[in-house]
Amino acid sequence: MEGIGGYAGRYLEVDLTTGKHRVRDTPRAWMRDYVGGTGFAARYLWDHLTPGIDPLGPENVIFFGTGPVTGTLGHATGRLVVASKAPLTGIWGESHVGGQLAPEIKYAGYDFIAITGRAERPVYLWIDDDHVEIRDASHMWGKTTRETFKLIWEDVGDDSVQSAVIGPAGERLVRFANVMVDFYDAAGRTGMGAVMGSKNLKAVAVRGSRGIKVANFEEFYEVIQRIYAKATTGEWREIANDTIRGYGTPYLIDVMYSIGRLPTKNHWTGVFPEAEKINGEALKAVRISHKSCFSCFLQCKYVHHVDSGRFACTLTGGPEYEALVSLGTNVMISDLGAIIHANNLCNEYGMDVITAGKIISWLMEVYERGLVTEEDIGGLRPKWGDVDLVIDLLHKMARREGIGDLLAEGALRAARKIGKGTERYVIHVKGLEASAQDGRSHKSIGLAHAVNVRGADHLRGLCTYDELPWAVKYAYERFGEEEAKRMVIDDRLDPTGKGYLTWLTENFYSIVDSMITCKYGAMWPMIYYYDDFAPWLKALTGIEELGSERRLALAGERIYMLRRAFNAREGVGKEADTLNPRFTEEPMPEGPGKGQVVELEVMLREYYEYRGLDWETGWPKRSKLEQLGLTDVAEELASLGRLGE
Amino acid sequence: MEGIGGYAGRYLEVDLTTGKHRVRDTPRAWMRDYVGGTGFAARYLWDHLTPGIDPLGPENVIFFGTGPVTGTLGHATGRLVVASKAPLTGIWGESHVGGQLAPEIKYAGYDFIAITGRAERPVYLWIDDDHVEIRDASHMWGKTTRETFKLIWEDVGDDSVQSAVIGPAGERLVRFANVMVDFYDAAGRTGMGAVMGSKNLKAVAVRGSRGIKVANFEEFYEVIQRIYAKATTGEWREIANDTIRGYGTPYLIDVMYSIGRLPTKNHWTGVFPEAEKINGEALKAVRISHKSCFSCFLQCKYVHHVDSGRFACTLTGGPEYEALVSLGTNVMISDLGAIIHANNLCNEYGMDVITAGKIISWLMEVYERGLVTEEDIGGLRPKWGDVDLVIDLLHKMARREGIGDLLAEGALRAARKIGKGTERYVIHVKGLEASAQDGRSHKSIGLAHAVNVRGADHLRGLCTYDELPWAVKYAYERFGEEEAKRMVIDDRLDPTGKGYLTWLTENFYSIVDSMITCKYGAMWPMIYYYDDFAPWLKALTGIEELGSERRLALAGERIYMLRRAFNAREGVGKEADTLNPRFTEEPMPEGPGKGQVVELEVMLREYYEYRGLDWETGWPKRSKLEQLGLTDVAEELASLGRLGE
């Protein structure tokens, strides 16, 4: 791999069924065409998975990936992608997480680790540079995530070792089980923890001691300094310091309240009257320490400890904004101690806080509406704001006890089992319960949820509602100033131009997720864009193609489209690019978004055009795939009758 | 200050009585002769204090000092010295602490801050580079140290600001009140917090944004890399990783138990049978996070949280080894939750854990011996291992309630007030309660306690009981191989050569405390010595004289001797270089040191010879002072009749 910086140049494949592993060279063409991270995951899983397999079967692969910037100097170079065919949705599954593990994988000499098969009994994977060992994890089985991190340290005799672990929820194949790293950071969504559980894989523990080559250090250092300066001076200084570093994601509670986009009562409204009881300022009172992911210029993480009251003694990282909604506003709870406690249960059991909370809010609504009775749901009488119920259900879901066994399948599967019209109130897309946004008060996120390749989630295509500098630049060139302004200045309540903007954003985030770096930096505050990424990657890797903004944007489109193709290959097309009628038919009842619905079709038409999807079927078009160099993908889809024309 | 690296080149003087401040140039001769840190403190306080003043009067000065390495790349460059005439002992007072404050002072542009006078009402000092402001602290008065850190952040609107604060104990002039930084790190000894309290000074808060010049960066970087390599490879790697970073100072519980030097039952014995209930391994079970001082290669700090039992919900940094003894073994408590809780009370009230605990063990012994009755001590019936009593007394001392008001004066003053032969059981030197060593099982530390300029404490002259590489080197040259080995290989139970070794160690530690860096690095593991310090300081500062090992060792001797002279000027001489009869007359009752006493006189004679002290009086000799360039000091002592010949 002479001459290439950033990459380890090798990856690790492990088969838990045979107990064998092998190390292979990372193809240089992948670096050029898929960058790393999510891009590598998409290519690898496309190549290695057979459509139709059971996500919880041994044939599935769990992929732990780094990108070229991982472990090097620069902002947020500690992010990890965990990808697989998702147990919760049956389609493309991926979840990103910060912490400190990804650099360790790179330092151990691997761009990514792909694990398939199934161990006969509980094991964990121990990687110490070239030493790769499948070790017994019987004594860890049943342990909480926190206990597991510590047991690994004891087992290998080194508490600097970084791990990805699952908790009891993952072991029990809860379909929204997460993967935890660094004690409190979760790769939360789509059930990656259940894939590990299905393989009897309790953890992946890594220690690395290798350096990373930089192709041109002086240029590289200059780019990093420029990005650092943007984060620490000028217009972003205050936002970086006071808002992001000052409060972490909970600052969003006030912001979302102010624009009427704070999901409340199972997404019925966007206004939670008691928001200030659970906002960033309220959390400061129980804050005990600051935490940072590897090499982060922003450092948004906090640890909290409840000192008094019923939940006294609870100590955990977070809650993040999403948990404050899913376990707070959306179930009408304003007791911060209760939310922190519930968040901790999710962390310890290893469950996604978003899906777990959204299942409960769904249950509250269908019970309130009289669609189900006590008898249908294990004797429960769910009421809004019922703290005891939330705590009880989290335990039950994680342990698959009683009604929890059904709920552990996710809200959509549970609703289909129960019937009685309850599915209408599952707020999801493609089986993934919606994250804490509402397209009625912010149209573009309505579209972003509907088309996201992993389901209803903001992290693949959320446009901020101010202007996006890089989007402005591209749109100006393409449409001229007047039209561009109309299209890319995200007027929250106007659906115009949002198809284009979401397409552009999805492509951009595909690069962020492949480098891999953090959306805090790419989204808000906007401290780096393509015009930083290109020279950054060029200086780091020495690969000419990565130094071109245009080629990078094209790679982003390729990486996104390949994941769309993955879903098409699984048979999921246009029918899944939709939203719950709550957003498209029920006008927002109050607040700044009052009276609004999501005009999905108009945005979807524009989006399909830019993305290159067939309007009738949603299948990727041959012309677009070929333009992106994905001819082999087009052929495979064609053979399945899932190629658009 | 052209051409000088490392130093800010300026210092700040504040007079709280007048509310005025001024900035002055740091004399270049001080850099050459006193290095920084403790050296500057000694010179400044010698020059500015009048002998005989009340430590709690407005004339006293509280000194916050950095050294040349502070805030630069290198091991443990975040240490701060706090110095003053000590309220607890009436002699030289100083205490060092890590955390993150010292670099901030340097970045703000000051080598040190010297504060005198007394504010009319509670204030705190706010330093933001050149902006120096005395701000109202009425709303902070009465608050715990933790609350105070947070109130400062709110007050200045920036939670990256670093502070030194006092708690309620300092406000109430408890003579062993400490100064806390970075939430859990204490400048614990000799009552520096009471000096702040006497000045109505609740805190010093600092934000700095300046860089630090390095005279020769390439040389500097090479030295730092060499030191880093020593800490992370070879013989010290395991100790640095597994022991110091793995357990922090609590690793010492097992070590001291194994050599019979673990103070138990008011220093009666050196063996605590239940040691393993409170050792580093036991603490791991309640460990919740790792913490580090600024730029530390070792990172020995941990935060603990008691999850269950009577003291559930207690969360605090530490306990360190010293607290495990003072609040554990020495009062016969093996309940780890209770010790953590007691440690937290000391942190929150801002009290030295060592003195606080040693007062209680003294009270337990004199009550057990029947020297005092319930009536003499406020109705208490102190018994060994009485957790309730310890907790109760910590509250009472900090609040000066009931008997606590007397105990807040320290054990020696309390014993003298009570009389009845109780003074015999105060384990102290010069009024400072002994830290967690016992000279009977380790002879050199007996001498180190007896002669320490701040009283019975290990941190100015503790020789480790293996060989000290730098000491070996010097001794070989001086005495030849055979004699040197006898003198500097610290055979624990042999007093031979310990006068020389302690003198050598005190001089060396004077440099460590002036640079300022940490004894974890200089003591064990021994990752740097004079032969690292000299090139390090030379490359950093460009000052030729600091680049000579010999001159540096001489500066160490000068800095030590000036503090000895400070005590002489206050009238404290040979009579104070002593130990409690517990160590010199009561043989160790059990364990590896069984039957041993400290042969103090033989060691003291040798020490006096090397230190240059008059055997009859303990006053510094003129010849030695002149050899060290302290002629003016000799003149002043001569005028007071306190100069040795």
CSV table of N, CA and C in Angstrom, one decimal, chain A residues 146 150 153-154 157-160 183-184 207 237 241-242 245-247 281 284-290 302-303 305-308 312-315, chain B residues 146 150 153-154 157-160 183-184 207 237 241-242 245-247 281 284-290 302-303 305-308 312-315:
chain,number,residue,atom,x,y,z
A,146,ARG,N,-22.1,-1.9,31.0
A,146,ARG,CA,-21.1,-1.3,31.8
A,146,ARG,C,-20.2,-2.4,32.4
A,150,LYS,N,-16.0,-3.6,31.8
A,150,LYS,CA,-15.0,-3.8,32.9
A,150,LYS,C,-14.5,-5.3,32.8
A,153,TRP,N,-11.8,-5.6,30.3
A,153,TRP,CA,-10.5,-5.0,30.9
A,153,TRP,C,-9.8,-6.0,31.8
A,154,GLU,N,-10.6,-6.7,32.6
A,154,GLU,CA,-10.0,-7.7,33.5
A,154,GLU,C,-9.5,-8.9,32.7
A,157,GLY,N,-6.5,-7.7,30.9
A,157,GLY,CA,-5.5,-7.1,31.8
A,157,GLY,C,-5.0,-5.8,31.4
A,158,ASP,N,-5.9,-5.0,30.7
A,158,ASP,CA,-5.5,-3.7,30.2
A,158,ASP,C,-6.7,-2.8,30.1
A,159,ASP,N,-6.8,-1.8,30.9
A,159,ASP,CA,-8.1,-1.0,30.8
A,159,ASP,C,-7.9,0.2,29.9
A,160,SER,N,-7.0,0.1,29.0
A,160,SER,CA,-7.0,1.1,27.9
A,160,SER,C,-7.6,0.5,26.6
A,183,PHE,N,-18.5,3.0,27.3
A,183,PHE,CA,-19.5,3.1,28.4
A,183,PHE,C,-20.8,3.7,28.0
A,184,TYR,N,-20.8,4.9,27.4
A,184,TYR,CA,-22.1,5.6,27.2
A,184,TYR,C,-22.4,6.0,25.8
A,207,ARG,N,-7.0,-3.5,20.7
A,207,ARG,CA,-5.8,-2.7,21.1
A,207,ARG,C,-4.9,-2.6,19.9
A,237,ARG,N,-17.4,30.4,16.8
A,237,ARG,CA,-16.8,30.3,18.1
A,237,ARG,C,-17.9,30.2,19.2
A,241,ASN,N,-18.6,26.9,21.4
A,241,ASN,CA,-18.3,27.0,22.8
A,241,ASN,C,-19.5,27.0,23.7
A,242,ASP,N,-20.4,27.9,23.5
A,242,ASP,CA,-21.5,28.1,24.4
A,242,ASP,C,-22.6,27.1,24.2
A,245,ARG,N,-20.6,22.8,23.0
A,245,ARG,CA,-19.8,22.3,24.1
A,245,ARG,C,-20.5,22.7,25.5
A,246,GLY,N,-21.3,23.7,25.5
A,246,GLY,CA,-21.9,24.2,26.7
A,246,GLY,C,-23.1,23.3,27.2
A,247,TYR,N,-23.8,22.8,26.2
A,247,TYR,CA,-25.0,22.0,26.6
A,247,TYR,C,-25.0,20.6,26.0
A,281,GLU,N,-30.3,23.6,30.2
A,281,GLU,CA,-30.1,24.4,31.5
A,281,GLU,C,-30.5,23.5,32.7
A,284,LYS,N,-27.9,20.9,33.5
A,284,LYS,CA,-26.7,21.4,34.1
A,284,LYS,C,-26.7,21.1,35.6
A,285,ALA,N,-27.9,21.2,36.2
A,285,ALA,CA,-28.0,21.0,37.7
A,285,ALA,C,-27.5,19.6,38.1
A,286,VAL,N,-27.6,18.6,37.2
A,286,VAL,CA,-27.2,17.2,37.6
A,286,VAL,C,-26.0,16.8,36.8
A,287,ARG,N,-25.4,17.7,36.1
A,287,ARG,CA,-24.2,17.3,35.4
A,287,ARG,C,-23.0,17.1,36.3
A,288,ILE,N,-22.3,16.0,36.0
A,288,ILE,CA,-21.1,15.8,36.8
A,288,ILE,C,-19.8,15.7,36.1
A,289,SER,N,-19.8,15.4,34.8
A,289,SER,CA,-18.6,15.5,34.1
A,289,SER,C,-18.8,15.6,32.6
A,290,HIS,N,-17.7,16.1,32.0
A,290,HIS,CA,-17.7,16.3,30.5
A,290,HIS,C,-17.0,15.1,29.9
A,302,TYR,N,-21.9,14.8,28.0
A,302,TYR,CA,-21.9,15.0,29.5
A,302,TYR,C,-22.3,13.7,30.2
A,303,VAL,N,-21.9,13.6,31.4
A,303,VAL,CA,-22.4,12.5,32.3
A,303,VAL,C,-23.2,13.2,33.4
A,305,HIS,N,-25.7,12.7,37.0
A,305,HIS,CA,-25.9,11.9,38.2
A,305,HIS,C,-27.1,12.5,39.0
A,306,VAL,N,-28.1,11.7,39.2
A,306,VAL,CA,-29.3,12.2,39.9
A,306,VAL,C,-29.0,12.1,41.4
A,307,ASP,N,-29.0,13.3,42.1
A,307,ASP,CA,-28.6,13.3,43.5
A,307,ASP,C,-29.7,13.0,44.5
A,308,SER,N,-30.9,13.3,44.1
A,308,SER,CA,-32.0,13.1,45.1
A,308,SER,C,-33.3,12.7,44.4
A,312,ALA,N,-32.6,8.9,42.6
A,312,ALA,CA,-31.3,9.2,43.2
A,312,ALA,C,-30.3,8.1,42.9
A,313,CYS,N,-29.1,8.5,42.6
A,313,CYS,CA,-28.0,7.5,42.5
A,313,CYS,C,-27.9,7.0,41.1
A,314,THR,N,-28.8,7.4,40.2
A,314,THR,CA,-28.6,7.0,38.8
A,314,THR,C,-27.5,7.9,38.2
A,315,LEU,N,-26.6,7.2,37.5
A,315,LEU,CA,-25.4,7.8,36.9
A,315,LEU,C,-25.3,7.3,35.5
B,146,ARG,N,-17.7,22.2,45.2
B,146,ARG,CA,-18.3,21.8,43.9
B,146,ARG,C,-19.3,22.9,43.4
B,150,LYS,N,-19.1,25.6,40.0
B,150,LYS,CA,-20.2,25.9,39.0
B,150,LYS,C,-20.7,27.3,39.0
B,153,TRP,N,-18.5,29.4,36.9
B,153,TRP,CA,-18.8,29.2,35.5
B,153,TRP,C,-20.0,30.0,35.1
B,154,GLU,N,-21.0,30.0,35.9
B,154,GLU,CA,-22.2,30.8,35.6
B,154,GLU,C,-21.8,32.3,35.6
B,157,GLY,N,-19.8,33.0,32.7
B,157,GLY,CA,-20.4,32.6,31.5
B,157,GLY,C,-19.5,31.7,30.6
B,158,ASP,N,-18.6,31.0,31.3
B,158,ASP,CA,-17.7,30.1,30.5
B,158,ASP,C,-17.2,29.0,31.3
B,159,ASP,N,-17.6,27.8,31.0
B,159,ASP,CA,-17.3,26.6,31.8
B,159,ASP,C,-15.9,26.0,31.4
B,160,SER,N,-15.1,26.7,30.7
B,160,SER,CA,-13.8,26.3,30.5
B,160,SER,C,-12.8,27.0,31.5
B,183,PHE,N,-12.5,20.5,40.6
B,183,PHE,CA,-13.5,19.7,41.3
B,183,PHE,C,-12.9,18.8,42.4
B,184,TYR,N,-11.9,18.0,42.1
B,184,TYR,CA,-11.5,16.9,43.1
B,184,TYR,C,-10.1,17.0,43.5
B,207,ARG,N,-8.7,32.6,33.1
B,207,ARG,CA,-8.8,32.2,31.7
B,207,ARG,C,-7.6,32.8,30.9
B,237,ARG,N,7.2,0.7,31.6
B,237,ARG,CA,5.9,0.6,30.9
B,237,ARG,C,4.9,-0.1,31.8
B,241,ASN,N,1.6,1.7,33.3
B,241,ASN,CA,0.3,1.3,32.8
B,241,ASN,C,-0.5,0.6,33.8
B,242,ASP,N,0.1,-0.5,34.4
B,242,ASP,CA,-0.7,-1.4,35.2
B,242,ASP,C,-0.9,-0.8,36.6
B,245,ARG,N,-1.4,4.0,36.3
B,245,ARG,CA,-2.6,4.3,35.6
B,245,ARG,C,-3.7,3.4,36.0
B,246,GLY,N,-3.3,2.2,36.3
B,246,GLY,CA,-4.3,1.1,36.6
B,246,GLY,C,-5.1,1.3,37.9
B,247,TYR,N,-4.4,1.8,38.9
B,247,TYR,CA,-5.0,1.9,40.2
B,247,TYR,C,-4.9,3.3,40.8
B,281,GLU,N,-7.8,-2.7,44.2
B,281,GLU,CA,-8.7,-3.7,43.5
B,281,GLU,C,-10.1,-3.5,44.0
B,284,LYS,N,-11.8,-0.6,42.4
B,284,LYS,CA,-12.3,-0.7,41.0
B,284,LYS,C,-13.8,-1.0,40.9
B,285,ALA,N,-14.3,-1.7,41.9
B,285,ALA,CA,-15.7,-2.0,41.8
B,285,ALA,C,-16.6,-0.8,41.8
B,286,VAL,N,-16.2,0.3,42.4
B,286,VAL,CA,-17.0,1.5,42.4
B,286,VAL,C,-16.5,2.6,41.6
B,287,ARG,N,-15.5,2.3,40.8
B,287,ARG,CA,-14.9,3.3,39.9
B,287,ARG,C,-15.8,3.7,38.8
B,288,ILE,N,-16.0,4.9,38.5
B,288,ILE,CA,-16.8,5.3,37.4
B,288,ILE,C,-16.1,6.1,36.3
B,289,SER,N,-15.0,6.8,36.6
B,289,SER,CA,-14.3,7.4,35.5
B,289,SER,C,-12.9,7.7,35.8
B,290,HIS,N,-12.2,7.9,34.8
B,290,HIS,CA,-10.7,8.2,34.8
B,290,HIS,C,-10.6,9.7,34.7
B,302,TYR,N,-8.9,8.8,39.6
B,302,TYR,CA,-10.2,8.2,39.4
B,302,TYR,C,-11.3,8.8,40.1
B,303,VAL,N,-12.5,8.7,39.6
B,303,VAL,CA,-13.7,9.2,40.3
B,303,VAL,C,-14.5,7.9,40.7
B,305,HIS,N,-18.1,6.2,42.7
B,305,HIS,CA,-19.5,6.4,43.0
B,305,HIS,C,-20.0,5.2,43.8
B,306,VAL,N,-20.5,5.4,45.0
B,306,VAL,CA,-21.0,4.3,45.8
B,306,VAL,C,-22.4,4.0,45.3
B,307,ASP,N,-22.6,2.8,44.9
B,307,ASP,CA,-23.9,2.4,44.3
B,307,ASP,C,-24.9,1.9,45.3
B,308,SER,N,-24.5,1.4,46.4
B,308,SER,CA,-25.5,0.8,47.3
B,308,SER,C,-25.0,0.9,48.7
B,312,ALA,N,-24.7,5.1,49.7
B,312,ALA,CA,-25.1,5.1,48.3
B,312,ALA,C,-25.3,6.5,47.8
B,313,CYS,N,-24.8,6.7,46.5
B,313,CYS,CA,-25.1,8.0,45.9
B,313,CYS,C,-23.9,8.9,46.1
B,314,THR,N,-23.0,8.5,46.9
B,314,THR,CA,-21.8,9.4,47.1
B,314,THR,C,-20.9,9.3,45.9
B,315,LEU,N,-20.6,10.5,45.3
B,315,LEU,CA,-19.8,10.5,44.1
B,315,LEU,C,-18.7,11.5,44.3
